[in-house]
CSV table of C-alpha atoms and ligand atoms in Angstrom, one decimal:
chain,number,residue,atom,x,y,z
A,1,MET,CA,-4.7,-23.9,6.3
A,2,LYS,CA,-5.9,-20.4,5.7
A,3,ILE,CA,-4.0,-20.1,2.5
A,4,LYS,CA,-5.9,-23.1,0.9
A,5,LYS,CA,-9.2,-21.5,2.0
A,6,LYS,CA,-8.2,-18.1,0.6
A,7,LYS,CA,-7.2,-19.8,-2.7
A,8,LEU,CA,-10.6,-21.6,-2.9
A,9,ALA,CA,-12.6,-18.4,-2.3
A,10,ALA,CA,-10.5,-16.6,-4.9
A,11,ALA,CA,-10.9,-19.3,-7.5
A,12,LYS,CA,-14.7,-19.4,-7.0
A,13,SER,CA,-15.0,-15.6,-7.5
A,14,ILE,CA,-13.4,-15.9,-10.9
A,15,GLU,CA,-16.7,-17.6,-12.1
A,16,PHE,CA,-18.5,-14.2,-11.7
A,17,ILE,CA,-16.1,-12.4,-14.1
A,18,LYS,CA,-17.4,-12.0,-17.7
A,19,ASP,CA,-15.7,-10.9,-20.9
A,20,GLY,CA,-15.7,-7.1,-21.4
A,21,MET,CA,-16.2,-6.3,-17.8
A,22,THR,CA,-14.6,-3.4,-15.9
A,23,LEU,CA,-13.4,-4.9,-12.6
A,24,GLY,CA,-12.4,-3.5,-9.3
A,25,LEU,CA,-9.5,-5.3,-7.7
A,26,GLY,CA,-9.2,-5.2,-3.9
A,27,THR,CA,-6.0,-5.6,-1.9
A,28,GLY,CA,-4.4,-8.2,0.3
A,29,SER,CA,-3.3,-11.8,0.4
A,30,THR,CA,-6.6,-13.3,-0.8
A,31,VAL,CA,-6.8,-10.8,-3.7
A,32,PHE,CA,-3.2,-11.9,-4.6
A,33,PHE,CA,-4.6,-15.3,-5.5
A,34,LEU,CA,-7.5,-13.7,-7.5
A,35,VAL,CA,-5.1,-11.5,-9.5
A,36,ASN,CA,-3.0,-14.5,-10.3
A,37,LYS,CA,-6.0,-16.5,-11.5
A,38,LEU,CA,-7.3,-13.6,-13.5
A,39,SER,CA,-4.0,-13.2,-15.2
A,40,GLU,CA,-4.2,-16.8,-16.5
A,41,LEU,CA,-7.6,-16.0,-18.0
A,42,VAL,CA,-6.3,-12.7,-19.5
A,43,LYS,CA,-3.5,-14.7,-21.1
A,44,GLN,CA,-6.1,-17.0,-22.6
A,45,GLY,CA,-7.9,-14.0,-24.2
A,46,LEU,CA,-10.3,-12.7,-21.5
A,47,ASN,CA,-10.8,-9.0,-22.2
A,48,VAL,CA,-11.2,-6.9,-19.0
A,49,LYS,CA,-9.9,-3.7,-17.6
A,50,CYS,CA,-9.4,-3.2,-13.9
A,51,VAL,CA,-9.4,-0.4,-11.4
A,52,SER,CA,-7.0,-1.1,-8.5
A,53,THR,CA,-7.4,-0.2,-4.8
A,54,SER,CA,-3.7,0.1,-4.0
A,55,ASN,CA,-0.2,0.5,-5.4
A,56,GLN,CA,0.5,-3.1,-4.2
A,57,THR,CA,-2.4,-4.5,-6.3
A,58,SER,CA,-1.5,-2.3,-9.3
A,59,ASP,CA,2.1,-3.4,-9.3
A,60,LEU,CA,1.1,-7.1,-9.1
A,61,ALA,CA,-1.6,-6.8,-11.8
A,62,LYS,CA,0.6,-4.9,-14.2
A,63,SER,CA,3.5,-7.3,-13.7
A,64,LEU,CA,1.1,-10.1,-14.8
A,65,GLY,CA,-0.2,-8.4,-17.9
A,66,ILE,CA,-3.6,-7.1,-16.5
A,67,LYS,CA,-4.8,-3.8,-17.8
A,68,ILE,CA,-5.1,-1.2,-15.0
A,69,VAL,CA,-7.1,2.0,-15.6
A,70,ASN,CA,-7.7,5.0,-13.4
A,71,LEU,CA,-11.1,5.2,-11.6
A,72,ASN,CA,-11.8,8.5,-13.3
A,73,GLU,CA,-11.5,6.9,-16.7
A,74,VAL,CA,-14.5,4.6,-16.2
A,75,ASP,CA,-18.2,5.4,-15.7
A,76,LYS,CA,-19.0,2.4,-13.6
A,77,ILE,CA,-17.3,-0.7,-12.4
A,78,ASP,CA,-19.2,-3.9,-13.2
A,79,LEU,CA,-17.8,-6.0,-10.4
A,80,THR,CA,-15.4,-5.5,-7.5
A,81,ILE,CA,-13.8,-8.5,-5.8
A,82,ASP,CA,-12.0,-7.7,-2.6
A,83,GLY,CA,-10.9,-9.4,0.7
A,84,ALA,CA,-12.1,-8.5,4.2
A,85,ASP,CA,-10.9,-8.8,7.7
A,86,GLU,CA,-14.2,-9.7,9.3
A,87,VAL,CA,-17.7,-10.2,8.0
A,88,ASP,CA,-20.9,-10.7,9.9
A,89,LYS,CA,-24.2,-12.5,8.9
A,90,ASN,CA,-25.6,-9.2,7.6
A,91,LEU,CA,-22.6,-8.9,5.3
A,92,ASN,CA,-21.3,-5.9,7.1
A,93,GLY,CA,-17.5,-6.0,7.6
A,94,ILE,CA,-14.3,-4.6,8.8
A,95,LYS,CA,-11.6,-3.8,6.1
A,96,GLY,CA,-8.3,-2.0,6.1
A,97,GLY,CA,-6.0,-4.6,7.6
A,98,GLY,CA,-3.9,-4.1,4.5
A,99,GLY,CA,-4.2,-0.3,4.8
A,100,ALA,CA,-6.2,0.2,1.6
A,101,LEU,CA,-9.6,1.0,3.2
A,102,LEU,CA,-10.0,4.5,1.6
A,103,PHE,CA,-9.5,3.4,-2.0
A,104,GLU,CA,-11.4,0.2,-1.3
A,105,LYS,CA,-14.4,2.1,-0.2
A,106,ILE,CA,-14.3,4.5,-3.1
A,107,VAL,CA,-14.0,1.7,-5.6
A,108,SER,CA,-16.8,-0.3,-4.0
A,109,ALA,CA,-19.1,2.8,-4.1
A,110,ALA,CA,-18.5,3.0,-7.8
A,111,SER,CA,-19.3,-0.7,-8.3
A,112,LYS,CA,-22.6,-2.3,-9.5
A,113,LYS,CA,-21.7,-5.5,-7.5
A,114,VAL,CA,-19.2,-6.2,-4.7
A,115,ILE,CA,-18.0,-9.7,-3.8
A,116,TRP,CA,-15.7,-10.3,-0.8
A,117,ILE,CA,-13.5,-13.4,-0.7
A,118,VAL,CA,-12.6,-14.6,2.8
A,119,ASP,CA,-11.4,-17.7,4.7
A,120,SER,CA,-13.9,-19.2,7.1
A,121,SER,CA,-12.1,-17.7,10.2
A,122,LYS,CA,-13.3,-14.2,9.1
A,123,TYR,CA,-17.0,-15.0,9.1
A,124,VAL,CA,-18.0,-14.0,12.6
A,125,SER,CA,-21.2,-13.6,14.7
A,126,LYS,CA,-20.1,-10.1,15.9
A,127,LEU,CA,-17.6,-7.6,14.4
A,128,GLY,CA,-14.9,-6.1,16.5
A,129,LYS,CA,-12.3,-8.7,17.4
A,130,PHE,CA,-10.2,-7.5,14.5
A,131,PRO,CA,-8.9,-4.0,15.3
A,132,LEU,CA,-10.9,-1.3,13.4
A,133,PRO,CA,-8.7,0.7,11.1
A,134,VAL,CA,-9.3,4.5,11.0
A,135,GLU,CA,-7.4,6.5,8.3
A,136,VAL,CA,-6.6,9.9,9.6
A,137,ILE,CA,-4.7,12.9,8.1
A,138,PRO,CA,-1.3,13.3,9.8
A,139,PHE,CA,-2.1,16.9,10.9
A,140,GLY,CA,-3.1,16.8,14.5
A,141,SER,CA,-3.4,13.0,14.6
A,142,ASN,CA,-2.1,12.8,18.2
A,143,HIS,CA,-5.2,14.8,19.2
A,144,LEU,CA,-7.4,12.2,17.5
A,145,PHE,CA,-5.5,9.5,19.3
A,146,THR,CA,-6.2,11.1,22.7
A,147,ARG,CA,-9.8,11.5,21.8
A,148,PHE,CA,-10.1,7.8,20.9
A,149,ILE,CA,-8.4,6.9,24.3
A,150,GLU,CA,-11.0,9.1,26.0
A,151,SER,CA,-13.8,7.3,24.2
A,152,GLY,CA,-12.5,4.0,25.5
A,153,TYR,CA,-11.5,2.8,22.0
A,154,THR,CA,-8.0,1.5,22.9
A,155,PRO,CA,-6.3,3.0,19.9
A,156,ALA,CA,-2.9,2.0,18.4
A,157,ILE,CA,-1.0,3.9,15.8
A,158,ARG,CA,-0.2,1.5,13.0
A,159,LYS,CA,3.6,1.1,12.5
A,160,ASN,CA,5.7,-0.3,9.7
A,161,GLY,CA,8.7,-1.6,11.7
A,162,SER,CA,9.7,1.4,13.9
A,163,GLU,CA,8.2,4.0,11.4
A,164,ILE,CA,4.6,5.2,11.3
A,165,TYR,CA,2.7,3.4,8.6
A,166,ILE,CA,1.7,5.7,5.7
A,167,THR,CA,-1.2,4.9,3.3
A,168,ASP,CA,-1.1,5.3,-0.5
A,169,SER,CA,-2.8,8.6,0.1
A,170,GLY,CA,-0.2,9.9,2.6
A,171,ASN,CA,-2.3,9.4,5.7
A,172,GLU,CA,-1.8,7.5,9.0
A,173,ILE,CA,-3.9,4.6,10.4
A,174,ILE,CA,-5.1,4.4,14.0
A,175,ASP,CA,-6.4,0.9,14.8
A,176,LEU,CA,-9.1,0.7,17.4
A,177,HIS,CA,-9.1,-2.3,19.7
A,178,LEU,CA,-12.8,-2.5,20.4
A,179,ASN,CA,-13.3,-6.3,20.9
A,180,GLU,CA,-17.0,-6.1,20.1
A,181,ILE,CA,-19.0,-3.6,18.0
A,182,GLU,CA,-22.6,-3.4,19.1
A,183,ASP,CA,-23.9,-1.2,16.2
A,184,SER,CA,-21.6,-0.9,13.3
A,185,LEU,CA,-23.7,1.6,11.4
A,186,LYS,CA,-23.8,4.0,14.3
A,187,LEU,CA,-20.1,3.6,15.0
A,188,GLU,CA,-19.2,4.3,11.3
A,189,GLN,CA,-21.3,7.5,11.3
A,190,GLU,CA,-19.9,8.6,14.6
A,191,ILE,CA,-16.2,8.2,13.7
A,192,LYS,CA,-16.6,9.6,10.2
A,193,LEU,CA,-18.0,12.8,11.6
A,194,ILE,CA,-14.7,13.6,13.4
A,195,SER,CA,-12.6,16.2,11.7
A,196,GLY,CA,-9.3,14.7,10.6
A,197,VAL,CA,-10.8,11.2,10.0
A,198,VAL,CA,-10.6,10.4,6.3
A,199,GLU,CA,-12.2,6.9,6.3
A,200,VAL,CA,-13.2,4.2,8.7
A,201,GLY,CA,-12.8,0.5,8.0
A,202,LEU,CA,-16.5,-0.3,8.7
A,203,PHE,CA,-18.0,-1.4,5.4
A,204,ASN,CA,-21.7,-1.5,6.0
A,205,ASN,CA,-24.2,-2.4,3.3
A,206,ILE,CA,-21.5,-2.6,0.7
A,207,ALA,CA,-20.9,-6.3,-0.1
A,208,ASN,CA,-23.6,-8.0,-2.2
A,209,MET,CA,-22.0,-11.4,-1.8
A,210,VAL,CA,-19.4,-13.1,0.3
A,211,ILE,CA,-17.5,-16.2,-0.8
A,212,VAL,CA,-16.3,-18.1,2.3
A,213,GLY,CA,-13.4,-20.5,1.6
A,214,LYS,CA,-13.6,-23.7,3.7
A,215,GLU,CA,-11.5,-26.8,4.1
A,216,ASN,CA,-12.4,-28.3,0.7
A,217,SER,CA,-15.3,-26.2,-0.5
A,218,THR,CA,-16.8,-22.7,-0.6
A,219,GLU,CA,-20.0,-21.2,0.7
A,220,ILE,CA,-21.7,-18.3,-1.0
A,221,ILE,CA,-23.7,-15.9,1.1
A,222,SER,CA,-25.7,-13.3,-0.7
A,223,ARG,CA,-27.5,-10.2,0.5
A,224,GLU,CA,-31.2,-10.5,0.0
B,301,5RP,C1,-6.9,-4.3,2.8
B,301,5RP,C2,-8.0,-5.1,3.2
B,301,5RP,C3,-8.0,-6.6,2.9
B,301,5RP,O1,-9.0,-6.9,2.0
B,301,5RP,C4,-8.1,-7.3,4.2
B,301,5RP,O2,-7.1,-6.8,5.1
B,301,5RP,C5,-8.0,-8.8,4.0
B,301,5RP,O3,-6.7,-9.1,3.7
B,301,5RP,P1,-6.2,-10.6,3.5
B,301,5RP,O4,-6.9,-11.1,2.2
B,301,5RP,O5,-4.7,-10.5,3.3
B,301,5RP,O6,-6.5,-11.4,4.7
B,301,5RP,O7,-9.0,-4.6,3.6
B,301,5RP,O8,-7.0,-3.0,3.1
């Protein structure tokens, strides 16, 4: 019943939205429920403008009457609400399962507050079961792939059917099957330093709050 848990987390996050805010909207199936809830409030008169993290979210939000603006048009985002693929007790996480990690990280960095909405299966003791997405430029990506094999990272090029998956920025994604990440800060720094890597799906020290959707309730975990 992951869907119910995602819906509950999304519904709870709506309580943190205030009139007049500039919002960041994440990407994915949990954010889908958030955007739908938000559109109901907008129809009732809530005044917000939103920066989106993907074409998918922009299309959905616009179709539901939510105002989308470009990140360059705003000074600061008051609150970003996004999903995540895994979160640990320090509120570090893996994101990018939906391929939007680059814009998600940029939008988060421009935000005063970041809330992640997840179902309870994603709250884990150690990151790494979920394959770590690395966005890379297509030029020479086979060489990065080989380098990741040599590092023991068990890489897989993300596909969309039989085609290579291409992000909204025209890049490719290599998913690293690590199983366990010992030090997520060290790994983020190490991978980001490699030429050709655009972004890595390790989101360390970014979320201020995580709302975990459970069977019939939600749990709020905040960064101290
Ligand atoms: C997209 C993401 C999503 O937030 C993440 O994949 C969670 O998705 P979902 O809510 O569909 O489980 O990082 O790039």
